C-alpha cells in the first residue's frame, strides 16, 4: 500500500490477445468531485471479457464496446473490466468509508468521479455485490421484454447472466421458468434459484418468452424452436466476431415468431424516459439482497494471479459461473456496506 499512497496502483492489462499482465499504473491527483477507491473484490465477466481476451471484438465495435474506465484500445494493449467493489478512502464526506460498486477494470486502487460509484446497500455482502453489473443487464433485458403473469419462460444458457434473468423472471407471479443448458450439472444451480431445469433435448417448449444467453448458433436455434406461436426470443448473447447461423424456415413465419436484441449500453426504451443508468444500477444492487444469488459465486483467485487465471477461464478449464478476484481485503463481516 506504500506505493499506492504515492499515487500508484497495480492493474490487469491485456498486453495482446491471449496474454495478460499486471502493470504498475499512476493514479491521477483526485479533484474535489472525485473519490479514491481501494478495491475489495472484482469479478470476471465470462462472456464479454473472454471475447476481449481472445481479441475477438469486431473492428466495427471498438468504440461501442469500450468500458467506462477502459484504458488502451482493442485488440490491445487494453485495460478492460466492469465488475468492481471497493472501499472509498478519500472524497466527499458522505462517501468516505462506504463500500461502493463501480464499472471499473481490475485494479488495486483507482480515482473516479464520485457520481461513477454506487453505494452498496446494507444487507448486500461484498462478495455478492460484484454481480451488480450482471444483474443490471438482466434487469434491463426484462424491461425490454417484460414477462407477464402466468408466462411460460425458458432461459437458454445457464451462465451467470442466464441464471440472473431466470431468478428475476421467476419472481413475477404465476410464471413458470426453466433454465435450459447442455450441462446437466447446472440443474443444481437451477434448484438453488427456484426454477426448473432441462437439457435442450428435454425442454418442452410452447413458451411465451425465451431468453437466449448461450452465445451459440445452436442455442439461438433451440430458443426459436421452443416458442409458442407469436412468442418472442430475447437475444442477450454477444457473439463478437463469431459467425451466427439460424434457420428461419419452419414455423418462424407461419408462427409469427419474434426475435429481438437487448443490450445494457442504454436503458431499455420502456424505461428510458423515467430511469437513468445510475437508478438502474442502484435497483440492481437492491435486488442483490436476495441470498439466492450466492449460488452463482463459484470461484475466486488472487489479483496477482490473473495473468495465469484468465486463459483458464476463457478456455473453460476453470468452469466457474462468476469468478471473483480478491485483493487481500477483509471479510464481509469486517467491511461495512455503509457508514
Short mmCIF file of C-alpha atoms in Angstrom, two decimals:
data_model
loop_
_atom_site.label_atom_id
_atom_site.label_comp_id
_atom_site.label_asym_id
_atom_site.label_seq_id
_atom_site.Cartn_x
_atom_site.Cartn_y
_atom_site.Cartn_z
CA UNK A 1 0.00 0.00 0.00
CA UNK A 2 3.02 2.34 0.31
CA UNK A 3 3.32 2.64 -3.49
CA UNK A 4 -0.38 3.42 -3.75
CA UNK A 5 -0.01 6.13 -1.10
CA UNK A 6 2.43 7.79 -3.50
CA UNK A 7 -0.15 7.76 -6.29
CA UNK A 8 0.48 4.36 -7.83
CA UNK A 9 -1.59 1.20 -8.15
CA UNK A 10 -1.48 -2.13 -9.95
CA UNK A 11 -3.81 -3.05 -12.78
CA UNK A 12 -4.52 -6.04 -15.01
CA UNK A 13 -3.86 -5.35 -18.70
CA UNK A 14 -4.34 -7.40 -21.82
CA UNK A 15 -0.95 -6.92 -23.49
CA UNK A 16 -2.07 -8.68 -26.67
CA UNK A 17 -4.83 -11.21 -27.43
CA UNK A 18 -4.37 -14.16 -25.10
CA UNK A 19 -1.65 -12.57 -22.96
CA UNK A 20 -2.37 -10.67 -19.74
CA UNK A 21 -0.04 -8.93 -17.32
CA UNK A 22 -0.06 -6.87 -14.12
CA UNK A 23 1.23 -3.33 -14.58
CA UNK A 24 2.09 -0.51 -12.24
CA UNK A 25 -0.10 2.47 -13.10
CA UNK A 26 -0.02 6.09 -11.97
CA UNK A 27 -3.10 7.41 -10.21
CA UNK A 28 -4.31 10.90 -11.15
CA UNK A 29 -4.46 13.57 -8.49
CA UNK A 30 -8.04 13.48 -7.11
CA UNK A 31 -10.15 16.54 -7.84
CA UNK A 32 -12.77 17.99 -5.48
CA UNK A 33 -15.50 15.84 -7.07
CA UNK A 34 -13.51 12.60 -7.15
CA UNK A 35 -13.27 9.55 -4.91
CA UNK A 36 -10.26 7.32 -4.23
CA UNK A 37 -11.41 3.69 -4.06
CA UNK A 38 -9.43 0.72 -2.77
CA UNK A 39 -10.71 -2.42 -4.47
CA UNK A 40 -12.05 -5.18 -2.23
CA UNK A 41 -13.23 -7.54 -4.99
CA UNK A 42 -13.76 -7.57 -8.70
CA UNK A 43 -15.19 -10.25 -10.96
CA UNK A 44 -14.60 -11.55 -14.46
CA UNK A 45 -17.49 -11.17 -16.91
CA UNK A 46 -17.05 -14.54 -18.59
CA UNK A 47 -18.78 -13.74 -21.87
CA UNK A 48 -17.53 -10.28 -22.77
CA UNK A 49 -14.11 -10.49 -21.13
CA UNK A 50 -13.44 -13.81 -22.84
CA UNK A 51 -14.07 -12.20 -26.22
CA UNK A 52 -11.87 -9.24 -25.32
CA UNK A 53 -9.10 -11.51 -24.01
CA UNK A 54 -9.17 -13.53 -27.21
CA UNK A 55 -9.02 -10.41 -29.41
CA UNK A 56 -12.45 -11.16 -30.85
CA UNK A 57 -14.03 -7.70 -30.70
CA UNK A 58 -15.01 -6.78 -34.28
CA UNK A 59 -13.31 -3.63 -35.56
CA UNK A 60 -16.72 -2.05 -36.16
CA UNK A 61 -17.50 -2.39 -32.42
CA UNK A 62 -14.29 -0.94 -30.96
CA UNK A 63 -15.98 2.29 -29.89
CA UNK A 64 -19.32 0.75 -28.87
CA UNK A 65 -17.71 -1.88 -26.63
CA UNK A 66 -15.45 0.46 -24.65
CA UNK A 67 -15.87 0.01 -20.91
CA UNK A 68 -16.49 3.19 -18.87
CA UNK A 69 -12.94 3.36 -17.45
CA UNK A 70 -11.09 1.40 -20.10
CA UNK A 71 -7.53 2.41 -20.92
CA UNK A 72 -5.91 1.50 -24.22
CA UNK A 73 -7.67 0.20 -27.29
CA UNK A 74 -8.82 -3.10 -28.77
CA UNK A 75 -7.35 -5.55 -29.52
CA UNK A 76 -4.61 -4.46 -27.09
CA UNK A 77 -2.86 -3.34 -25.05
CA UNK A 78 -6.07 -2.62 -23.16
CA UNK A 79 -7.25 -2.45 -19.55
CA UNK A 80 -10.79 -3.81 -19.52
CA UNK A 81 -13.42 -4.87 -16.98
CA UNK A 82 -16.50 -3.54 -15.24
CA UNK A 83 -17.38 -5.51 -12.09
CA UNK A 84 -15.63 -3.86 -9.15
CA UNK A 85 -16.49 -3.36 -5.47
CA UNK A 86 -14.28 -1.19 -3.29
CA UNK A 87 -13.97 0.99 -0.21
CA UNK A 88 -13.92 4.78 -0.59
CA UNK A 89 -10.79 6.05 1.15
CA UNK A 90 -10.96 9.72 0.12
CA UNK A 91 -13.54 12.03 -1.41
CA UNK A 92 -16.82 13.68 -0.38
CA UNK A 93 -17.55 13.17 3.32
CA UNK A 94 -20.78 11.26 2.69
CA UNK A 95 -18.89 8.60 0.71
CA UNK A 96 -15.70 8.14 2.72
CA UNK A 97 -15.79 4.75 4.42
CA UNK A 98 -18.62 3.49 2.23
CA UNK A 99 -18.49 0.31 0.16
CA UNK A 100 -19.32 1.05 -3.48
CA UNK A 101 -19.77 -0.65 -6.82
CA UNK A 102 -18.08 0.81 -9.90
CA UNK A 103 -17.82 -0.20 -13.56
CA UNK A 104 -14.03 -0.23 -13.30
CA UNK A 105 -11.41 -2.72 -14.55
CA UNK A 106 -9.36 -4.97 -12.27
CA UNK A 107 -7.09 -2.58 -10.34
CA UNK A 108 -5.95 -2.31 -6.73
CA UNK A 109 -6.88 1.39 -6.27
CA UNK A 110 -8.48 3.91 -8.61
CA UNK A 111 -9.69 7.50 -8.83
CA UNK A 112 -13.06 8.24 -10.48
CA UNK A 113 -15.75 10.93 -10.29
CA UNK A 114 -17.98 10.47 -7.25
CA UNK A 115 -21.05 10.03 -9.45
CA UNK A 116 -19.43 6.97 -11.04
CA UNK A 117 -19.81 4.89 -7.87
CA UNK A 118 -22.97 3.44 -6.34
CA UNK A 119 -23.20 2.71 -2.63
CA UNK A 120 -23.73 -0.97 -1.83
CA UNK A 121 -26.88 -1.27 0.33
CA UNK A 122 -26.88 -2.78 3.79
CA UNK A 123 -27.68 -6.46 3.54
CA UNK A 124 -25.67 -6.99 0.33
CA UNK A 125 -22.29 -8.57 1.15
CA UNK A 126 -19.19 -7.51 -0.76
CA UNK A 127 -18.79 -10.93 -2.39
CA UNK A 128 -22.32 -10.74 -3.87
CA UNK A 129 -22.17 -7.07 -4.83
CA UNK A 130 -19.74 -7.85 -7.69
CA UNK A 131 -22.76 -9.31 -9.53
CA UNK A 132 -24.38 -5.86 -9.81
CA UNK A 133 -23.33 -5.29 -13.43
CA UNK A 134 -24.69 -8.70 -14.44
CA UNK A 135 -27.98 -8.24 -12.60
CA UNK A 136 -28.28 -4.77 -14.14
CA UNK A 137 -28.04 -6.40 -17.59
CA UNK A 138 -30.72 -8.92 -16.63
CA UNK A 139 -32.94 -6.16 -15.26
CA UNK A 140 -32.60 -4.13 -18.45
CA UNK A 141 -33.48 -7.22 -20.50
CA UNK A 142 -36.70 -7.73 -18.59
CA UNK A 143 -37.55 -4.07 -19.13
CA UNK A 144 -37.01 -4.69 -22.85
CA UNK A 145 -39.37 -7.68 -22.82
CA UNK A 146 -41.34 -7.75 -19.55
CA UNK A 147 -42.69 -11.18 -18.52
CA UNK A 148 -46.45 -11.26 -17.99
CA UNK A 149 -48.22 -13.00 -15.14
CA UNK A 150 -48.51 -16.70 -15.88
CA UNK A 151 -45.95 -16.72 -18.72
CA UNK A 152 -44.06 -19.86 -19.63
CA UNK A 153 -40.42 -18.77 -19.89
CA UNK A 154 -37.30 -20.66 -20.89
CA UNK A 155 -33.81 -19.22 -20.45
CA UNK A 156 -31.37 -20.94 -22.81
CA UNK A 157 -27.85 -20.78 -21.44
CA UNK A 158 -27.27 -21.24 -17.71
CA UNK A 159 -24.28 -18.94 -17.34
CA UNK A 160 -24.30 -16.19 -14.75
CA UNK A 161 -26.42 -13.86 -16.93
CA UNK A 162 -28.96 -16.52 -17.85
CA UNK A 163 -29.22 -17.56 -14.21
CA UNK A 164 -29.76 -13.95 -13.14
CA UNK A 165 -32.52 -13.50 -15.73
CA UNK A 166 -34.17 -16.72 -14.59
CA UNK A 167 -34.17 -15.67 -10.94
CA UNK A 168 -35.67 -12.25 -11.66
CA UNK A 169 -38.30 -13.63 -14.07
CA UNK A 170 -39.34 -16.27 -11.53
CA UNK A 171 -40.37 -13.52 -9.10
CA UNK A 172 -43.22 -12.49 -11.40
CA UNK A 173 -46.34 -14.19 -10.03
CA UNK A 174 -47.56 -17.23 -11.91
CA UNK A 175 -44.56 -17.59 -14.21
CA UNK A 176 -43.03 -20.98 -14.94
CA UNK A 177 -39.29 -20.52 -15.57
CA UNK A 178 -36.92 -23.20 -16.85
CA UNK A 179 -33.17 -22.94 -17.32
CA UNK A 180 -32.03 -24.84 -20.42
CA UNK A 181 -28.39 -25.86 -20.71
CA UNK A 182 -26.24 -28.59 -22.26
CA UNK A 183 -24.55 -29.20 -18.88
CA UNK A 184 -26.76 -31.39 -16.64
CA UNK A 185 -24.76 -30.21 -13.61
CA UNK A 186 -26.47 -26.80 -13.91
CA UNK A 187 -29.64 -28.48 -12.58
CA UNK A 188 -28.32 -27.92 -9.06
CA UNK A 189 -27.93 -24.20 -9.74
CA UNK A 190 -31.46 -24.04 -11.14
CA UNK A 191 -32.78 -25.70 -8.00
CA UNK A 192 -30.97 -23.18 -5.80
CA UNK A 193 -32.53 -20.37 -7.85
CA UNK A 194 -36.01 -21.86 -7.50
CA UNK A 195 -36.53 -22.55 -11.21
CA UNK A 196 -36.81 -25.64 -13.38
CA UNK A 197 -34.07 -27.22 -15.47
CA UNK A 198 -33.91 -29.10 -18.76
CA UNK A 199 -31.30 -30.04 -21.30
CA UNK A 200 -32.03 -28.74 -24.82
CA UNK A 201 -33.50 -32.07 -25.89
CA UNK A 202 -35.72 -32.30 -22.80
CA UNK A 203 -37.16 -28.77 -22.93
CA UNK A 204 -40.88 -28.95 -23.65
CA UNK A 205 -41.33 -25.63 -25.44
CA UNK A 206 -44.62 -23.80 -26.10
CA UNK A 207 -43.07 -20.78 -24.40
CA UNK A 208 -44.39 -17.24 -24.37
CA UNK A 209 -40.86 -15.91 -23.92
CA UNK A 210 -37.42 -17.44 -24.41
CA UNK A 211 -34.33 -15.52 -23.29
CA UNK A 212 -31.16 -16.63 -25.05
CA UNK A 213 -27.73 -16.17 -23.42
CA UNK A 214 -25.57 -19.08 -24.65
CA UNK A 215 -23.82 -17.15 -27.48
CA UNK A 216 -24.07 -20.18 -29.78
CA UNK A 217 -25.97 -20.69 -33.04
CA UNK A 218 -27.36 -23.95 -31.68
CA UNK A 219 -28.70 -22.18 -28.61
CA UNK A 220 -30.36 -19.47 -30.68
CA UNK A 221 -31.96 -22.06 -32.96
CA UNK A 222 -33.26 -24.05 -30.00
CA UNK A 223 -34.65 -20.85 -28.49
CA UNK A 224 -36.73 -20.20 -31.60
CA UNK A 225 -37.87 -23.84 -31.65
CA UNK A 226 -39.13 -23.54 -28.06
CA UNK A 227 -41.52 -20.65 -28.79
CA UNK A 228 -45.30 -20.83 -28.92
CA UNK A 229 -46.91 -19.04 -31.88
CA UNK A 230 -46.31 -15.27 -31.71
CA UNK A 231 -43.82 -15.75 -28.87
CA UNK A 232 -40.57 -13.80 -28.51
CA UNK A 233 -36.91 -14.73 -28.27
CA UNK A 234 -34.96 -12.06 -26.44
CA UNK A 235 -31.32 -12.27 -27.52
CA UNK A 236 -28.78 -11.25 -24.86
CA UNK A 237 -25.76 -13.02 -26.32
CA UNK A 238 -22.86 -11.11 -27.80
CA UNK A 239 -21.03 -13.20 -30.37
CA UNK A 240 -18.06 -10.93 -31.09
CA UNK A 241 -16.66 -11.90 -34.48
CA UNK A 242 -18.19 -15.39 -34.37
CA UNK A 243 -20.44 -16.13 -37.39
CA UNK A 244 -24.01 -16.96 -36.39
CA UNK A 245 -26.38 -19.15 -38.38
CA UNK A 246 -30.05 -19.82 -37.78
CA UNK A 247 -32.84 -21.37 -39.82
CA UNK A 248 -35.81 -19.08 -40.32
CA UNK A 249 -37.83 -21.64 -42.22
CA UNK A 250 -40.30 -23.92 -40.49
CA UNK A 251 -42.62 -22.08 -38.13
CA UNK A 252 -40.74 -18.77 -37.98
CA UNK A 253 -43.06 -17.00 -40.45
CA UNK A 254 -46.21 -19.07 -40.05
CA UNK A 255 -45.93 -18.79 -36.26
CA UNK A 256 -45.22 -15.04 -36.44
CA UNK A 257 -42.26 -15.51 -34.11
CA UNK A 258 -40.35 -12.52 -32.80
CA UNK A 259 -36.58 -12.15 -32.36
CA UNK A 260 -35.26 -9.02 -30.67
CA UNK A 261 -32.00 -7.90 -29.11
CA UNK A 262 -31.35 -6.41 -25.70
CA UNK A 263 -28.15 -4.63 -24.70
CA UNK A 264 -27.25 -2.89 -21.46
CA UNK A 265 -25.45 0.11 -23.01
CA UNK A 266 -28.68 2.14 -22.90
CA UNK A 267 -31.70 1.95 -20.61
CA UNK A 268 -34.47 -0.08 -22.27
CA UNK A 269 -36.91 2.13 -24.25
CA UNK A 270 -39.78 1.23 -21.91
CA UNK A 271 -37.99 2.98 -19.02
CA UNK A 272 -35.60 5.36 -20.78
CA UNK A 273 -37.67 8.47 -20.03
CA UNK A 274 -38.11 7.58 -16.36
CA UNK A 275 -34.91 5.82 -15.22
CA UNK A 276 -31.27 6.84 -15.51
CA UNK A 277 -28.44 4.33 -15.79
CA UNK A 278 -27.50 5.24 -12.20
CA UNK A 279 -31.00 4.45 -10.97
CA UNK A 280 -30.96 1.18 -12.87
CA UNK A 281 -27.68 0.13 -11.24
CA UNK A 282 -28.93 1.14 -7.79
CA UNK A 283 -32.01 -1.05 -8.32
CA UNK A 284 -29.80 -3.96 -9.40
CA UNK A 285 -27.89 -3.67 -6.13
CA UNK A 286 -31.15 -3.63 -4.17
CA UNK A 287 -32.21 -6.82 -5.96
CA UNK A 288 -28.98 -8.44 -4.72
CA UNK A 289 -30.38 -8.54 -1.20
CA UNK A 290 -31.66 -11.91 -2.43
CA UNK A 291 -29.49 -14.68 -0.92
CA UNK A 292 -30.28 -16.97 -3.87
CA UNK A 293 -27.67 -15.16 -5.97
CA UNK A 294 -24.92 -16.62 -3.77
CA UNK A 295 -25.08 -19.86 -5.76
CA UNK A 296 -23.58 -18.01 -8.74
CA UNK A 297 -20.36 -17.24 -6.83
CA UNK A 298 -18.38 -20.34 -7.67
CA UNK A 299 -14.69 -19.45 -7.88
CA UNK A 300 -12.08 -16.93 -6.83
CA UNK A 301 -8.38 -16.19 -7.15
CA UNK A 302 -5.92 -13.52 -6.10
CA UNK A 303 -5.50 -10.42 -8.25
CA UNK A 304 -1.81 -11.10 -8.85
CA UNK A 305 -2.72 -14.49 -10.38
CA UNK A 306 -4.99 -13.02 -13.08
CA UNK A 307 -2.46 -13.38 -15.94
CA UNK A 308 -2.42 -17.14 -15.31
CA UNK A 309 -6.10 -17.47 -14.38
CA UNK A 310 -7.68 -15.56 -17.27
CA UNK A 311 -6.63 -18.03 -20.02
CA UNK A 312 -8.01 -20.89 -17.93
CA UNK A 313 -11.33 -19.08 -17.55
CA UNK A 314 -11.52 -18.36 -21.28
CA UNK A 315 -10.75 -21.99 -22.17
CA UNK A 316 -13.27 -23.13 -19.51
CA UNK A 317 -10.63 -25.19 -17.76
CA UNK A 318 -11.94 -23.27 -14.74
CA UNK A 319 -15.72 -23.78 -15.02
CA UNK A 320 -16.81 -21.02 -12.64
CA UNK A 321 -20.12 -19.19 -13.12
CA UNK A 322 -18.88 -15.94 -11.56
CA UNK A 323 -15.15 -15.91 -10.87
CA UNK A 324 -14.18 -13.37 -8.23
CA UNK A 325 -10.84 -11.62 -7.91
CA UNK A 326 -9.63 -10.97 -4.35
CA UNK A 327 -7.30 -8.20 -3.21
CA UNK A 328 -6.32 -9.26 0.29
CA UNK A 329 -9.38 -7.39 1.58
CA UNK A 330 -11.05 -8.02 4.94
CA UNK A 331 -14.05 -10.32 5.10
CA UNK A 332 -17.59 -9.09 4.57
CA UNK A 333 -18.11 -9.03 8.31
CA UNK A 334 -15.20 -6.59 8.71
CA UNK A 335 -16.17 -4.24 5.87
CA UNK A 336 -19.48 -2.43 6.42
CA UNK A 337 -21.67 -1.76 3.38
CA UNK A 338 -22.47 1.69 4.69
CA UNK A 339 -21.17 4.09 7.28
#
